[in-house]
């Protein structure tokens, strides 16, 4: 996430990404995930709050070297 943030010159780009096309499609859980300070926190937030916006859920398996994601 930091590497992506370093490439963005416009501070409003994350808001544009999170809101996709129209304000009606704004998703607070997705925005919260995009606002994470790194990729691991992004995935954990998305897994936790994705249940609020659809039937897909994530199962996370983490150890000291990797984070695996299974879609259910």
PDB file of N, CA and C in Angstrom:
ATOM      1  N   UNK A   1       0.832  -1.178   0.000  1.00  0.00           N
ATOM      2  CA  UNK A   1       0.000   0.000   0.000  1.00  0.00           C
ATOM      3  C   UNK A   1       0.883   1.250   0.000  1.00  0.00           C
ATOM      4  N   UNK A   2       1.980   1.215   0.714  1.00  0.00           N
ATOM      5  CA  UNK A   2       2.871   2.372   0.747  1.00  0.00           C
ATOM      6  C   UNK A   2       3.467   2.641  -0.632  1.00  0.00           C
ATOM      7  N   UNK A   3       3.828   1.572  -1.346  1.00  0.00           N
ATOM      8  CA  UNK A   3       4.394   1.742  -2.683  1.00  0.00           C
ATOM      9  C   UNK A   3       3.378   2.377  -3.629  1.00  0.00           C
ATOM     10  N   UNK A   4       2.137   1.962  -3.504  1.00  0.00           N
ATOM     11  CA  UNK A   4       1.087   2.571  -4.324  1.00  0.00           C
ATOM     12  C   UNK A   4       0.897   4.021  -3.912  1.00  0.00           C
ATOM     13  N   UNK A   5       0.865   4.285  -2.609  1.00  0.00           N
ATOM     14  CA  UNK A   5       0.703   5.645  -2.114  1.00  0.00           C
ATOM     15  C   UNK A   5       1.817   6.566  -2.581  1.00  0.00           C
ATOM     16  N   UNK A   6       3.027   6.044  -2.672  1.00  0.00           N
ATOM     17  CA  UNK A   6       4.154   6.849  -3.143  1.00  0.00           C
ATOM     18  C   UNK A   6       3.998   7.265  -4.602  1.00  0.00           C
ATOM     19  N   UNK A   7       3.226   6.516  -5.359  1.00  0.00           N
ATOM     20  CA  UNK A   7       3.031   6.811  -6.783  1.00  0.00           C
ATOM     21  C   UNK A   7       1.894   7.788  -7.038  1.00  0.00           C
ATOM     22  N   UNK A   8       1.074   8.041  -6.039  1.00  0.00           N
ATOM     23  CA  UNK A   8      -0.104   8.891  -6.208  1.00  0.00           C
ATOM     24  C   UNK A   8       0.246  10.330  -5.841  1.00  0.00           C
ATOM     25  N   UNK A   9       0.089  11.223  -6.815  1.00  0.00           N
ATOM     26  CA  UNK A   9       0.385  12.625  -6.543  1.00  0.00           C
ATOM     27  C   UNK A   9      -0.854  13.392  -6.072  1.00  0.00           C
ATOM     28  N   UNK A  10      -2.039  12.919  -6.433  1.00  0.00           N
ATOM     29  CA  UNK A  10      -3.284  13.582  -6.044  1.00  0.00           C
ATOM     30  C   UNK A  10      -3.827  12.919  -4.774  1.00  0.00           C
ATOM     31  N   UNK A  11      -3.936  13.647  -3.659  1.00  0.00           N
ATOM     32  CA  UNK A  11      -4.403  13.033  -2.409  1.00  0.00           C
ATOM     33  C   UNK A  11      -5.856  12.569  -2.453  1.00  0.00           C
ATOM     34  N   UNK A  12      -6.607  12.965  -3.473  1.00  0.00           N
ATOM     35  CA  UNK A  12      -8.007  12.557  -3.574  1.00  0.00           C
ATOM     36  C   UNK A  12      -8.195  11.285  -4.400  1.00  0.00           C
ATOM     37  N   UNK A  13      -7.120  10.755  -4.961  1.00  0.00           N
ATOM     38  CA  UNK A  13      -7.217   9.529  -5.761  1.00  0.00           C
ATOM     39  C   UNK A  13      -7.794   8.360  -4.972  1.00  0.00           C
ATOM     40  N   UNK A  14      -7.379   8.094  -3.714  1.00  0.00           N
ATOM     41  CA  UNK A  14      -7.995   6.979  -2.974  1.00  0.00           C
ATOM     42  C   UNK A  14      -9.517   7.142  -2.819  1.00  0.00           C
ATOM     43  N   UNK A  15      -9.977   8.368  -2.666  1.00  0.00           N
ATOM     44  CA  UNK A  15     -11.421   8.598  -2.565  1.00  0.00           C
ATOM     45  C   UNK A  15     -12.088   8.283  -3.891  1.00  0.00           C
ATOM     46  N   UNK A  16     -11.477   8.677  -4.992  1.00  0.00           N
ATOM     47  CA  UNK A  16     -12.031   8.372  -6.311  1.00  0.00           C
ATOM     48  C   UNK A  16     -12.081   6.866  -6.550  1.00  0.00           C
ATOM     49  N   UNK A  17     -11.048   6.155  -6.128  1.00  0.00           N
ATOM     50  CA  UNK A  17     -11.019   4.699  -6.286  1.00  0.00           C
ATOM     51  C   UNK A  17     -12.130   4.066  -5.446  1.00  0.00           C
ATOM     52  N   UNK A  18     -12.263   4.506  -4.211  1.00  0.00           N
ATOM     53  CA  UNK A  18     -13.244   3.909  -3.298  1.00  0.00           C
ATOM     54  C   UNK A  18     -14.680   4.193  -3.716  1.00  0.00           C
ATOM     55  N   UNK A  19     -14.899   5.312  -4.385  1.00  0.00           N
ATOM     56  CA  UNK A  19     -16.267   5.664  -4.769  1.00  0.00           C
ATOM     57  C   UNK A  19     -16.603   5.210  -6.182  1.00  0.00           C
ATOM     58  N   UNK A  20     -15.694   4.589  -6.856  1.00  0.00           N
ATOM     59  CA  UNK A  20     -15.834   4.103  -8.232  1.00  0.00           C
ATOM     60  C   UNK A  20     -16.445   5.173  -9.126  1.00  0.00           C
ATOM     61  N   UNK A  21     -17.700   5.028  -9.552  1.00  0.00           N
ATOM     62  CA  UNK A  21     -18.272   5.951 -10.527  1.00  0.00           C
ATOM     63  C   UNK A  21     -19.158   7.032  -9.926  1.00  0.00           C
ATOM     64  N   UNK A  22     -19.933   6.684  -8.929  1.00  0.00           N
ATOM     65  CA  UNK A  22     -20.933   7.614  -8.418  1.00  0.00           C
ATOM     66  C   UNK A  22     -20.983   7.539  -6.900  1.00  0.00           C
ATOM     67  N   UNK A  23     -21.422   8.614  -6.282  1.00  0.00           N
ATOM     68  CA  UNK A  23     -21.512   8.661  -4.833  1.00  0.00           C
ATOM     69  C   UNK A  23     -22.472   7.603  -4.280  1.00  0.00           C
ATOM     70  N   UNK A  24     -23.473   7.209  -5.081  1.00  0.00           N
ATOM     71  CA  UNK A  24     -24.424   6.194  -4.615  1.00  0.00           C
ATOM     72  C   UNK A  24     -23.755   4.848  -4.408  1.00  0.00           C
ATOM     73  N   UNK A  25     -22.623   4.630  -5.065  1.00  0.00           N
ATOM     74  CA  UNK A  25     -21.943   3.342  -4.939  1.00  0.00           C
ATOM     75  C   UNK A  25     -20.834   3.369  -3.883  1.00  0.00           C
ATOM     76  N   UNK A  26     -20.736   4.456  -3.114  1.00  0.00           N
ATOM     77  CA  UNK A  26     -19.724   4.541  -2.057  1.00  0.00           C
ATOM     78  C   UNK A  26     -19.941   3.423  -1.044  1.00  0.00           C
ATOM     79  N   UNK A  27     -18.888   2.737  -0.705  1.00  0.00           N
ATOM     80  CA  UNK A  27     -18.962   1.625   0.231  1.00  0.00           C
ATOM     81  C   UNK A  27     -18.004   1.881   1.399  1.00  0.00           C
ATOM     82  N   UNK A  28     -18.534   2.231   2.571  1.00  0.00           N
ATOM     83  CA  UNK A  28     -17.653   2.471   3.722  1.00  0.00           C
ATOM     84  C   UNK A  28     -16.704   1.313   4.031  1.00  0.00           C
ATOM     85  N   UNK A  29     -17.152   0.028   3.972  1.00  0.00           N
ATOM     86  CA  UNK A  29     -16.199  -1.053   4.252  1.00  0.00           C
ATOM     87  C   UNK A  29     -15.033  -1.101   3.262  1.00  0.00           C
ATOM     88  N   UNK A  30     -15.322  -0.865   1.988  1.00  0.00           N
ATOM     89  CA  UNK A  30     -14.261  -0.860   0.982  1.00  0.00           C
ATOM     90  C   UNK A  30     -13.334   0.333   1.211  1.00  0.00           C
ATOM     91  N   UNK A  31     -13.902   1.493   1.498  1.00  0.00           N
ATOM     92  CA  UNK A  31     -13.102   2.684   1.756  1.00  0.00           C
ATOM     93  C   UNK A  31     -12.198   2.470   2.972  1.00  0.00           C
ATOM     94  N   UNK A  32     -12.736   1.849   4.023  1.00  0.00           N
ATOM     95  CA  UNK A  32     -11.935   1.574   5.218  1.00  0.00           C
ATOM     96  C   UNK A  32     -10.748   0.675   4.877  1.00  0.00           C
ATOM     97  N   UNK A  33     -10.990  -0.318   4.026  1.00  0.00           N
ATOM     98  CA  UNK A  33      -9.897  -1.203   3.622  1.00  0.00           C
ATOM     99  C   UNK A  33      -8.852  -0.441   2.810  1.00  0.00           C
ATOM    100  N   UNK A  34      -9.289   0.368   1.844  1.00  0.00           N
ATOM    101  CA  UNK A  34      -8.347   1.145   1.029  1.00  0.00           C
ATOM    102  C   UNK A  34      -7.545   2.132   1.869  1.00  0.00           C
ATOM    103  N   UNK A  35      -8.063   2.528   3.003  1.00  0.00           N
ATOM    104  CA  UNK A  35      -7.386   3.506   3.857  1.00  0.00           C
ATOM    105  C   UNK A  35      -6.341   2.868   4.774  1.00  0.00           C
ATOM    106  N   UNK A  36      -6.116   1.589   4.630  1.00  0.00           N
ATOM    107  CA  UNK A  36      -5.158   0.873   5.482  1.00  0.00           C
ATOM    108  C   UNK A  36      -3.728   1.318   5.214  1.00  0.00           C
ATOM    109  N   UNK A  37      -2.874   1.171   6.229  1.00  0.00           N
ATOM    110  CA  UNK A  37      -1.483   1.596   6.072  1.00  0.00           C
ATOM    111  C   UNK A  37      -0.607   0.566   5.364  1.00  0.00           C
ATOM    112  N   UNK A  38      -1.107  -0.687   5.220  1.00  0.00           N
ATOM    113  CA  UNK A  38      -0.343  -1.678   4.469  1.00  0.00           C
ATOM    114  C   UNK A  38      -1.284  -2.756   3.930  1.00  0.00           C
ATOM    115  N   UNK A  39      -0.739  -3.621   3.098  1.00  0.00           N
ATOM    116  CA  UNK A  39      -1.547  -4.640   2.435  1.00  0.00           C
ATOM    117  C   UNK A  39      -2.154  -5.666   3.370  1.00  0.00           C
ATOM    118  N   UNK A  40      -1.430  -6.024   4.419  1.00  0.00           N
ATOM    119  CA  UNK A  40      -1.956  -7.007   5.374  1.00  0.00           C
ATOM    120  C   UNK A  40      -3.184  -6.457   6.085  1.00  0.00           C
ATOM    121  N   UNK A  41      -3.096  -5.225   6.542  1.00  0.00           N
ATOM    122  CA  UNK A  41      -4.242  -4.617   7.217  1.00  0.00           C
ATOM    123  C   UNK A  41      -5.394  -4.436   6.235  1.00  0.00           C
ATOM    124  N   UNK A  42      -5.079  -4.074   4.986  1.00  0.00           N
ATOM    125  CA  UNK A  42      -6.104  -3.959   3.942  1.00  0.00           C
ATOM    126  C   UNK A  42      -6.904  -5.259   3.816  1.00  0.00           C
ATOM    127  N   UNK A  43      -6.198  -6.377   3.677  1.00  0.00           N
ATOM    128  CA  UNK A  43      -6.864  -7.676   3.508  1.00  0.00           C
ATOM    129  C   UNK A  43      -7.674  -8.038   4.745  1.00  0.00           C
ATOM    130  N   UNK A  44      -7.115  -7.813   5.928  1.00  0.00           N
ATOM    131  CA  UNK A  44      -7.837  -8.146   7.163  1.00  0.00           C
ATOM    132  C   UNK A  44      -9.109  -7.317   7.304  1.00  0.00           C
ATOM    133  N   UNK A  45      -9.032  -6.026   6.994  1.00  0.00           N
ATOM    134  CA  UNK A  45     -10.234  -5.182   7.053  1.00  0.00           C
ATOM    135  C   UNK A  45     -11.257  -5.622   6.024  1.00  0.00           C
ATOM    136  N   UNK A  46     -10.793  -5.897   4.810  1.00  0.00           N
ATOM    137  CA  UNK A  46     -11.716  -6.324   3.757  1.00  0.00           C
ATOM    138  C   UNK A  46     -12.386  -7.636   4.145  1.00  0.00           C
ATOM    139  N   UNK A  47     -11.637  -8.561   4.704  1.00  0.00           N
ATOM    140  CA  UNK A  47     -12.209  -9.841   5.142  1.00  0.00           C
ATOM    141  C   UNK A  47     -13.240  -9.635   6.242  1.00  0.00           C
ATOM    142  N   UNK A  48     -12.965  -8.725   7.154  1.00  0.00           N
ATOM    143  CA  UNK A  48     -13.873  -8.494   8.275  1.00  0.00           C
ATOM    144  C   UNK A  48     -15.172  -7.816   7.826  1.00  0.00           C
ATOM    145  N   UNK A  49     -15.065  -6.798   6.984  1.00  0.00           N
ATOM    146  CA  UNK A  49     -16.232  -5.987   6.638  1.00  0.00           C
ATOM    147  C   UNK A  49     -16.902  -6.375   5.327  1.00  0.00           C
ATOM    148  N   UNK A  50     -16.311  -7.252   4.538  1.00  0.00           N
ATOM    149  CA  UNK A  50     -16.904  -7.673   3.263  1.00  0.00           C
ATOM    150  C   UNK A  50     -18.271  -8.293   3.484  1.00  0.00           C
ATOM    151  N   UNK A  51     -18.465  -8.935   4.611  1.00  0.00           N
ATOM    152  CA  UNK A  51     -19.755  -9.575   4.915  1.00  0.00           C
ATOM    153  C   UNK A  51     -20.895  -8.566   4.909  1.00  0.00           C
ATOM    154  N   UNK A  52     -20.583  -7.299   5.142  1.00  0.00           N
ATOM    155  CA  UNK A  52     -21.620  -6.265   5.169  1.00  0.00           C
ATOM    156  C   UNK A  52     -22.121  -5.896   3.778  1.00  0.00           C
ATOM    157  N   UNK A  53     -21.344  -6.212   2.738  1.00  0.00           N
ATOM    158  CA  UNK A  53     -21.706  -5.749   1.403  1.00  0.00           C
ATOM    159  C   UNK A  53     -21.943  -6.868   0.390  1.00  0.00           C
ATOM    160  N   UNK A  54     -21.903  -8.102   0.807  1.00  0.00           N
ATOM    161  CA  UNK A  54     -22.169  -9.173  -0.143  1.00  0.00           C
ATOM    162  C   UNK A  54     -21.962 -10.548   0.446  1.00  0.00           C
ATOM    163  N   UNK A  55     -22.373 -11.575  -0.298  1.00  0.00           N
ATOM    164  CA  UNK A  55     -22.335 -12.941   0.223  1.00  0.00           C
ATOM    165  C   UNK A  55     -20.948 -13.580   0.238  1.00  0.00           C
ATOM    166  N   UNK A  56     -19.969 -12.975  -0.396  1.00  0.00           N
ATOM    167  CA  UNK A  56     -18.625 -13.534  -0.434  1.00  0.00           C
ATOM    168  C   UNK A  56     -17.911 -13.261   0.884  1.00  0.00           C
ATOM    169  N   UNK A  57     -17.226 -14.258   1.415  1.00  0.00           N
ATOM    170  CA  UNK A  57     -16.429 -14.040   2.618  1.00  0.00           C
ATOM    171  C   UNK A  57     -15.010 -14.536   2.370  1.00  0.00           C
ATOM    172  N   UNK A  58     -14.081 -14.049   3.170  1.00  0.00           N
ATOM    173  CA  UNK A  58     -12.678 -14.415   3.056  1.00  0.00           C
ATOM    174  C   UNK A  58     -12.259 -15.201   4.287  1.00  0.00           C
ATOM    175  N   UNK A  59     -11.490 -16.251   4.074  1.00  0.00           N
ATOM    176  CA  UNK A  59     -10.873 -16.987   5.181  1.00  0.00           C
ATOM    177  C   UNK A  59      -9.381 -16.694   5.103  1.00  0.00           C
ATOM    178  N   UNK A  60      -8.837 -16.143   6.184  1.00  0.00           N
ATOM    179  CA  UNK A  60      -7.429 -15.781   6.220  1.00  0.00           C
ATOM    180  C   UNK A  60      -6.635 -16.788   7.044  1.00  0.00           C
ATOM    181  N   UNK A  61      -5.510 -17.203   6.499  1.00  0.00           N
ATOM    182  CA  UNK A  61      -4.555 -18.054   7.214  1.00  0.00           C
ATOM    183  C   UNK A  61      -3.221 -17.332   7.179  1.00  0.00           C
ATOM    184  N   UNK A  62      -2.712 -16.994   8.367  1.00  0.00           N
ATOM    185  CA  UNK A  62      -1.487 -16.205   8.444  1.00  0.00           C
ATOM    186  C   UNK A  62      -0.454 -16.880   9.331  1.00  0.00           C
ATOM    187  N   UNK A  63       0.788 -16.848   8.865  1.00  0.00           N
ATOM    188  CA  UNK A  63       1.903 -17.241   9.715  1.00  0.00           C
ATOM    189  C   UNK A  63       2.963 -16.145   9.604  1.00  0.00           C
ATOM    190  N   UNK A  64       4.138 -16.381  10.104  1.00  0.00           N
ATOM    191  CA  UNK A  64       5.158 -15.333  10.126  1.00  0.00           C
ATOM    192  C   UNK A  64       5.692 -14.967   8.746  1.00  0.00           C
ATOM    193  N   UNK A  65       5.421 -15.804   7.757  1.00  0.00           N
ATOM    194  CA  UNK A  65       5.977 -15.562   6.417  1.00  0.00           C
ATOM    195  C   UNK A  65       4.961 -15.201   5.353  1.00  0.00           C
ATOM    196  N   UNK A  66       3.697 -15.582   5.547  1.00  0.00           N
ATOM    197  CA  UNK A  66       2.729 -15.339   4.473  1.00  0.00           C
ATOM    198  C   UNK A  66       1.309 -15.219   4.996  1.00  0.00           C
ATOM    199  N   UNK A  67       0.469 -14.662   4.155  1.00  0.00           N
ATOM    200  CA  UNK A  67      -0.949 -14.524   4.425  1.00  0.00           C
ATOM    201  C   UNK A  67      -1.685 -15.155   3.254  1.00  0.00           C
ATOM    202  N   UNK A  68      -2.469 -16.191   3.514  1.00  0.00           N
ATOM    203  CA  UNK A  68      -3.229 -16.876   2.464  1.00  0.00           C
ATOM    204  C   UNK A  68      -4.694 -16.507   2.604  1.00  0.00           C
ATOM    205  N   UNK A  69      -5.349 -16.323   1.452  1.00  0.00           N
ATOM    206  CA  UNK A  69      -6.753 -15.929   1.433  1.00  0.00           C
ATOM    207  C   UNK A  69      -7.538 -16.965   0.644  1.00  0.00           C
ATOM    208  N   UNK A  70      -8.623 -17.444   1.240  1.00  0.00           N
ATOM    209  CA  UNK A  70      -9.532 -18.362   0.560  1.00  0.00           C
ATOM    210  C   UNK A  70     -10.883 -17.671   0.477  1.00  0.00           C
ATOM    211  N   UNK A  71     -11.462 -17.622  -0.718  1.00  0.00           N
ATOM    212  CA  UNK A  71     -12.776 -17.014  -0.915  1.00  0.00           C
ATOM    213  C   UNK A  71     -13.856 -18.065  -0.696  1.00  0.00           C
ATOM    214  N   UNK A  72     -14.883 -17.700   0.096  1.00  0.00           N
ATOM    215  CA  UNK A  72     -15.978 -18.629   0.366  1.00  0.00           C
ATOM    216  C   UNK A  72     -17.291 -17.969  -0.023  1.00  0.00           C
TER     217      UNK A  72
END
